[in-house]
Short mmCIF file of C-alpha atoms in Angstrom, two decimals:
data_model
loop_
_atom_site.label_atom_id
_atom_site.label_comp_id
_atom_site.label_asym_id
_atom_site.label_seq_id
_atom_site.Cartn_x
_atom_site.Cartn_y
_atom_site.Cartn_z
CA MET A 45 39.29 -28.17 81.72
CA HIS A 46 40.54 -30.65 79.12
CA GLU A 47 37.26 -31.41 77.57
CA MET A 48 38.04 -29.67 74.49
CA SER A 49 40.97 -31.96 73.83
CA ILE A 50 38.88 -34.89 74.54
CA ALA A 51 35.98 -33.50 72.23
CA GLN A 52 38.75 -33.34 69.55
CA GLU A 53 39.91 -36.97 70.19
CA LEU A 54 36.21 -37.97 70.07
CA ILE A 55 35.52 -36.20 66.67
CA ARG A 56 38.71 -37.97 65.34
CA GLN A 57 37.43 -41.27 66.11
CA ILE A 58 33.83 -40.67 64.73
CA GLU A 59 35.50 -39.57 61.50
CA GLU A 60 37.56 -42.81 61.24
CA HIS A 61 34.16 -44.73 61.73
CA VAL A 62 31.76 -42.70 59.44
CA SER A 63 32.68 -41.78 55.90
CA ALA A 64 32.34 -38.21 54.90
CA GLU A 65 29.11 -38.44 52.98
CA ARG A 66 27.46 -40.29 55.98
CA ARG A 67 28.37 -37.74 58.69
CA PRO A 68 25.46 -35.34 58.22
CA SER A 69 23.33 -38.37 59.34
CA VAL A 70 24.92 -39.06 62.71
CA ARG A 71 22.20 -38.29 65.27
CA ASN A 72 23.57 -39.65 68.44
CA ILE A 73 26.94 -40.49 70.01
CA ALA A 74 26.76 -42.73 73.03
CA LEU A 75 29.63 -42.27 75.52
CA ARG A 76 30.47 -44.23 78.90
CA ILE A 77 31.91 -41.91 81.31
CA GLY A 78 32.97 -42.87 84.71
CA THR A 79 32.27 -40.71 87.73
CA LEU A 80 35.99 -40.71 88.73
CA SER A 81 37.24 -39.96 85.24
CA SER A 82 37.72 -36.39 85.92
CA ILE A 83 35.58 -35.57 83.07
CA LEU A 84 32.42 -33.12 83.40
CA PRO A 85 29.74 -34.28 80.81
CA GLU A 86 28.31 -30.86 80.49
CA SER A 87 31.70 -29.24 79.71
CA LEU A 88 32.43 -32.01 77.32
CA THR A 89 29.01 -31.53 75.57
CA PHE A 90 29.76 -27.83 75.40
CA CYS A 91 33.04 -28.38 73.69
CA PHE A 92 31.82 -31.00 71.39
CA ASP A 93 28.69 -28.75 70.28
CA ALA A 94 31.26 -25.84 69.76
CA LEU A 95 33.43 -28.07 67.55
CA VAL A 96 30.97 -29.59 65.25
CA ASN A 97 29.08 -26.37 64.81
CA GLN A 98 28.89 -25.66 60.98
CA THR A 99 30.42 -29.07 60.17
CA PRO A 100 28.65 -32.16 58.68
CA LEU A 101 28.49 -33.41 62.34
CA GLN A 102 26.54 -30.48 63.41
CA SER A 103 23.35 -32.35 64.26
CA ALA A 104 24.95 -35.02 66.25
CA LYS A 105 24.06 -35.04 69.88
CA LEU A 106 26.14 -36.82 72.86
CA SER A 107 24.20 -39.13 75.04
CA ILE A 108 26.44 -39.78 78.04
CA GLU A 109 25.75 -42.87 80.54
CA LEU A 110 27.57 -42.19 83.83
CA VAL A 111 29.27 -45.07 85.07
CA PRO A 112 29.46 -45.24 89.04
CA TYR A 113 32.50 -45.97 90.94
CA THR A 114 32.32 -49.60 92.10
CA LEU A 115 34.77 -51.82 94.23
CA HIS A 116 35.13 -55.52 93.96
CA CYS A 117 36.11 -57.51 97.13
CA THR A 118 38.73 -60.17 96.30
CA ALA A 119 37.87 -61.95 99.57
CA CYS A 120 34.24 -62.72 98.99
CA ASN A 121 33.69 -61.59 95.32
CA HIS A 122 31.03 -59.04 96.22
CA SER A 123 30.96 -55.87 93.97
CA PHE A 124 29.51 -52.75 95.35
CA GLU A 125 29.14 -48.96 95.07
CA PRO A 126 31.07 -47.66 98.07
CA GLU A 127 29.35 -45.12 100.34
CA GLY A 128 31.85 -42.56 101.25
CA TRP A 129 35.42 -43.48 101.19
CA ALA A 130 35.50 -46.12 103.72
CA HIS A 131 37.62 -48.92 102.11
CA VAL A 132 35.66 -51.89 103.72
CA CYS A 133 33.56 -54.65 101.88
CA PRO A 134 30.06 -54.28 103.42
CA LYS A 135 29.47 -57.93 103.06
CA CYS A 136 32.40 -59.52 104.71
CA GLY A 137 34.43 -56.59 106.38
CA SER A 138 37.46 -57.17 104.16
CA SER A 139 39.64 -54.25 103.03
CA GLN A 140 41.13 -56.31 99.92
CA LEU A 141 39.48 -54.15 97.34
CA ILE A 142 40.05 -53.38 93.83
CA SER A 143 38.42 -50.72 91.79
CA GLN A 144 36.11 -52.04 89.10
CA THR A 145 34.43 -49.25 87.38
CA GLY A 146 34.27 -45.49 87.47
CA GLN A 147 37.28 -44.50 85.48
CA GLU A 148 35.80 -45.08 81.97
CA LEU A 149 36.02 -42.73 78.97
CA GLU A 150 34.66 -44.63 76.11
CA LEU A 151 33.01 -44.32 72.84
CA ALA A 152 30.31 -46.99 72.82
CA TYR A 153 28.45 -46.61 69.56
CA ILE A 154 27.46 -44.13 66.87
CA GLU A 155 23.82 -44.04 65.89
CA LEU A 156 22.97 -42.91 62.07
CA GLU A 157 19.47 -41.74 60.80
CA GLU A 158 18.99 -44.16 57.77
CA SER A 159 18.17 -42.20 54.65
CA PRO A 160 15.14 -43.52 53.02
CA SER A 161 17.19 -45.38 50.20
CA GLU A 162 19.06 -47.37 52.80
CA VAL A 163 15.82 -48.57 54.37
CA VAL A 164 15.03 -52.00 53.00
CA MET B 39 23.99 -48.01 64.47
CA ILE B 40 27.76 -48.41 64.46
CA THR B 41 29.23 -50.19 67.55
CA VAL B 42 32.68 -48.74 68.36
CA GLU B 43 33.65 -49.67 71.83
CA ARG B 44 36.89 -47.81 72.08
CA LYS B 45 38.59 -45.70 74.64
CA VAL B 46 38.41 -42.19 73.67
CA LEU B 47 42.02 -41.53 74.69
CA GLU B 48 43.29 -44.83 73.11
CA LYS B 49 45.67 -42.70 70.98
CA ASN B 50 47.41 -41.16 73.99
CA ASP B 51 47.37 -44.61 75.75
CA ALA B 52 49.15 -46.29 72.91
CA ILE B 53 51.95 -43.59 72.77
CA ALA B 54 52.23 -43.79 76.51
CA SER B 55 52.44 -47.69 76.45
CA ARG B 56 55.14 -47.45 73.67
CA LEU B 57 57.05 -44.95 75.97
CA ARG B 58 56.75 -47.25 78.86
CA GLN B 59 58.24 -50.10 76.99
CA THR B 60 61.19 -47.89 75.85
CA TRP B 61 62.02 -46.79 79.19
CA SER B 62 61.59 -50.10 80.74
CA SER B 63 64.00 -51.61 78.13
CA GLN B 64 66.53 -48.81 78.88
CA LYS B 65 66.10 -49.28 82.61
CA ILE B 66 64.84 -45.73 83.04
CA PHE B 67 62.49 -45.27 86.18
CA THR B 68 60.03 -42.41 85.43
CA VAL B 69 57.94 -40.47 87.74
CA ASN B 70 55.11 -37.96 86.72
CA PHE B 71 54.72 -35.30 89.45
CA VAL B 72 50.99 -33.82 89.52
CA SER B 73 49.69 -31.30 91.96
CA SER B 74 47.91 -27.99 92.10
CA PRO B 75 49.87 -24.88 91.10
CA GLY B 76 52.35 -23.70 93.66
CA SER B 77 52.49 -26.83 95.73
CA GLY B 78 56.20 -26.83 95.30
CA LYS B 79 56.84 -29.33 92.49
CA THR B 80 59.97 -27.53 91.15
CA SER B 81 61.37 -26.84 94.60
CA LEU B 82 61.01 -30.53 95.25
CA LEU B 83 62.77 -31.44 92.10
CA GLU B 84 65.51 -29.19 92.86
CA ALA B 85 66.14 -30.65 96.34
CA THR B 86 65.76 -34.12 95.16
CA ILE B 87 68.39 -33.37 92.26
CA ARG B 88 70.90 -31.73 94.87
CA ARG B 89 70.69 -34.87 97.07
CA LEU B 90 70.75 -37.54 94.24
CA LYS B 91 72.45 -36.36 91.13
CA ASN B 92 75.81 -37.48 91.97
CA THR B 93 74.41 -41.02 92.55
CA MET B 94 72.88 -41.63 89.25
CA PRO B 95 72.30 -39.98 85.77
CA MET B 96 68.84 -38.29 85.54
CA ALA B 97 66.97 -36.01 83.39
CA VAL B 98 63.81 -33.75 83.68
CA ILE B 99 60.84 -32.95 81.48
CA GLU B 100 59.17 -29.63 82.52
CA GLY B 101 55.62 -28.89 81.61
CA ASP B 102 54.14 -25.45 81.90
CA VAL B 103 51.46 -23.33 80.15
CA GLN B 104 53.88 -20.59 79.54
CA THR B 105 57.70 -19.93 80.07
CA ASP B 106 60.82 -21.94 80.36
CA LEU B 107 61.41 -20.60 83.94
CA ASP B 108 61.31 -24.10 85.55
CA ALA B 109 63.70 -25.47 82.94
CA GLN B 110 66.24 -22.69 83.66
CA ARG B 111 66.08 -23.53 87.51
CA ILE B 112 66.84 -27.42 86.59
CA HIS B 113 69.40 -26.32 84.08
CA ALA B 114 71.03 -24.42 86.83
CA LEU B 115 71.79 -27.63 88.63
CA ASP B 116 73.61 -29.04 85.66
CA VAL B 117 70.88 -31.67 84.91
CA PRO B 118 69.60 -32.18 81.37
CA VAL B 119 66.21 -30.82 80.99
CA VAL B 120 63.52 -30.16 78.21
CA GLN B 121 60.88 -27.64 78.76
CA ILE B 122 57.41 -28.34 77.17
CA VAL B 123 55.10 -25.27 76.85
CA THR B 124 51.74 -26.21 76.42
CA ASN B 125 50.36 -22.84 75.23
CA GLY B 126 47.23 -23.03 77.33
CA ALA B 127 46.63 -26.73 77.60
CA CYS B 128 46.05 -27.72 81.14
CA HIS B 129 47.83 -31.01 81.11
CA LEU B 130 50.59 -32.87 79.28
CA GLU B 131 49.88 -35.64 76.78
CA ALA B 132 51.96 -38.56 75.97
CA GLN B 133 52.75 -37.18 72.50
CA LEU B 134 54.28 -33.94 73.96
CA VAL B 135 56.36 -36.10 76.26
CA ASP B 136 57.52 -38.53 73.54
CA ASP B 137 58.71 -35.33 71.61
CA ALA B 138 60.36 -33.79 74.61
CA PHE B 139 62.28 -37.09 75.24
CA LYS B 140 63.47 -37.11 71.65
CA ARG B 141 64.80 -33.59 72.38
CA LEU B 142 66.90 -34.65 75.54
CA ASP B 143 70.57 -34.62 74.78
CA GLU B 144 71.30 -37.27 77.28
CA LYS B 145 69.34 -40.31 77.28
CA ASN B 146 71.71 -42.84 79.29
CA ILE B 147 69.84 -41.95 82.34
CA ARG B 148 68.28 -44.03 85.23
CA LEU B 149 65.74 -41.62 86.43
CA LEU B 150 63.32 -39.42 84.41
CA MET B 151 61.31 -36.94 86.29
CA ILE B 152 58.30 -35.38 84.43
CA GLU B 153 56.77 -32.28 86.11
CA ASN B 154 53.43 -31.90 84.73
CA VAL B 155 51.25 -28.64 84.46
CA GLY B 156 49.91 -27.58 87.84
CA ASN B 157 46.43 -28.88 87.87
CA LEU B 158 44.72 -31.51 90.17
CA VAL B 159 42.12 -32.61 87.52
CA CYS B 160 43.05 -32.93 83.95
CA PRO B 161 46.54 -34.76 84.23
CA SER B 162 44.84 -37.57 85.87
CA SER B 163 43.21 -38.57 82.57
CA TYR B 164 46.41 -38.97 80.58
CA ASP B 165 48.83 -41.70 80.95
CA LEU B 166 52.41 -40.53 79.92
CA GLY B 167 54.08 -43.95 80.16
CA GLU B 168 55.48 -43.34 83.67
CA ASP B 169 56.12 -45.90 86.17
CA MET B 170 54.04 -44.06 88.79
CA LYS B 171 52.34 -40.80 89.25
CA ILE B 172 53.44 -38.89 92.47
CA VAL B 173 50.97 -36.19 93.85
CA VAL B 174 52.31 -33.30 95.85
CA VAL B 175 49.99 -31.47 98.32
CA SER B 176 51.30 -28.57 100.29
CA VAL B 177 49.91 -28.01 103.83
CA THR B 178 49.01 -24.30 102.80
CA GLU B 179 46.32 -25.93 100.49
CA GLY B 180 44.31 -27.39 103.25
CA ASP B 181 43.77 -30.97 104.59
CA ASP B 182 40.55 -31.53 102.39
CA LYS B 183 42.41 -31.56 99.10
CA PRO B 184 42.26 -35.47 98.53
CA LEU B 185 38.38 -35.28 99.07
CA LYS B 186 38.13 -32.62 96.65
CA TYR B 187 40.09 -34.26 94.11
CA PRO B 188 39.76 -37.96 94.48
CA GLY B 189 40.39 -38.97 90.76
CA MET B 190 44.00 -37.83 91.16
CA PHE B 191 44.52 -39.71 94.44
CA ILE B 192 43.19 -43.07 93.16
CA LYS B 193 45.80 -43.06 90.36
CA ALA B 194 48.79 -41.73 92.28
CA SER B 195 51.04 -44.31 94.12
CA VAL B 196 52.92 -41.78 96.27
CA LEU B 197 51.61 -38.71 98.14
CA ILE B 198 54.18 -36.03 99.00
CA ILE B 199 53.01 -33.68 101.65
CA ASN B 200 55.20 -30.54 101.44
CA LYS B 201 55.87 -27.33 103.21
CA ILE B 202 55.48 -28.96 106.75
CA ASP B 203 57.67 -26.23 108.12
CA LEU B 204 54.57 -24.00 107.56
CA LEU B 205 52.30 -26.09 109.60
CA PRO B 206 52.46 -23.83 112.66
CA TYR B 207 51.07 -20.90 110.49
CA VAL B 208 48.05 -22.70 108.83
CA HIS B 209 44.86 -24.38 109.91
CA SER B 210 45.75 -27.64 108.09
CA ASP B 211 46.00 -30.81 110.28
CA ILE B 212 48.59 -33.16 108.89
CA ALA B 213 46.82 -36.21 110.26
CA THR B 214 43.68 -35.33 108.83
CA LEU B 215 45.34 -34.88 105.40
CA ARG B 216 47.17 -38.00 105.53
CA GLY B 217 43.73 -39.78 106.69
CA ASN B 218 41.74 -38.13 103.74
CA ALA B 219 44.31 -39.44 101.20
CA LEU B 220 44.43 -42.75 102.60
CA SER B 221 40.79 -43.36 102.74
CA ILE B 222 40.64 -42.72 99.10
CA ASN B 223 43.60 -44.76 98.18
CA PRO B 224 44.88 -47.07 101.15
CA SER B 225 47.88 -48.07 99.22
CA LEU B 226 49.35 -44.54 98.88
CA ARG B 227 53.03 -44.31 100.12
CA VAL B 228 53.12 -41.05 102.08
CA PHE B 229 56.22 -38.65 102.68
CA GLU B 230 56.08 -35.48 104.71
CA ILE B 231 58.71 -33.01 103.61
CA SER B 232 59.83 -29.44 103.64
CA CYS B 233 62.15 -28.35 100.73
CA THR B 234 62.94 -25.09 102.71
CA THR B 235 64.53 -26.96 105.91
CA GLY B 236 65.22 -30.32 104.32
CA GLU B 237 63.10 -32.19 106.94
CA GLY B 238 61.90 -35.54 105.58
CA MET B 239 63.99 -35.31 102.25
CA ASP B 240 66.20 -38.24 103.45
CA PRO B 241 63.67 -41.00 103.66
CA TRP B 242 61.92 -39.62 100.25
CA CYS B 243 65.25 -39.56 98.35
CA ALA B 244 66.40 -42.87 99.99
CA TRP B 245 62.86 -44.42 98.80
CA LEU B 246 63.25 -42.89 95.30
CA HIS B 247 66.68 -44.17 94.79
CA SER B 248 65.55 -47.66 95.71
CA GLN B 249 63.26 -47.72 92.92
CA ILE B 250 66.00 -47.30 90.29
CA LYS B 251 66.19 -50.43 88.13
CA GLY B 252 69.49 -52.25 87.45
#
């Protein structure tokens, strides 16, 4: 249950990127979370919503892209999503594998609702 | 739209990387012990300290949600120790370790052992600047632990299977436990030990001693 401190850190980063007066217009915050990052998306969303309640960021929503666990075979350059935990390349049978994705916890972008004056 | 593309924990990672540089330049080998509560991390530290404390200077940073009971146990062995009380937080963060390291009276050490809060989930997300994570599993927890908490086993370099003296009394199969862990992370180095009987402590301590820099 470390999603609360992660939500706090996320809000700190959003505040670094969005000036105080533009914060009410933040609509969507896009995150990339690896399936092996030990982060529960539902729990992170719950904590984030609780922290932004009655703040300028309260209408902001998290949209979370789950990044699958993938391995890369250094013998034949094949990248794949492993089925189960057998560490064998399905293409060449090598076990020289390095993990490629699945550990992400990244803030990708922030979407603002443009106010009419900003629309040209 | 504002493109950000930042790691959410980049602040923690920056502090961890600074700590790693500091420890590397001071030739301090640092290990981060992670496990469920009650796997025997503190007992493992005590048994390790008893065997190695006369061979090199060492120190311990203890992390717990409450109390300094663990620090008292380490202090009783005459090894410098600092207790971090997280007051509810389920893991240690690099800033807490940085503060704790500053509070250590003795920094001329070769081995720094950090005992994380007992939790197989949250500590896996936080780099503390350690050279490696060591995951401890006791046989009483069941042989399926690695499959249930793969994130931690992927990040660890060493697995210590503890309480092997209790194997006759539990349903855990040690070969299954080892096999499950190695299926998740084939490069894990595995030690089977009992802090109570001392079985397996010699190979573990010899290996740990061999990691010391300079």
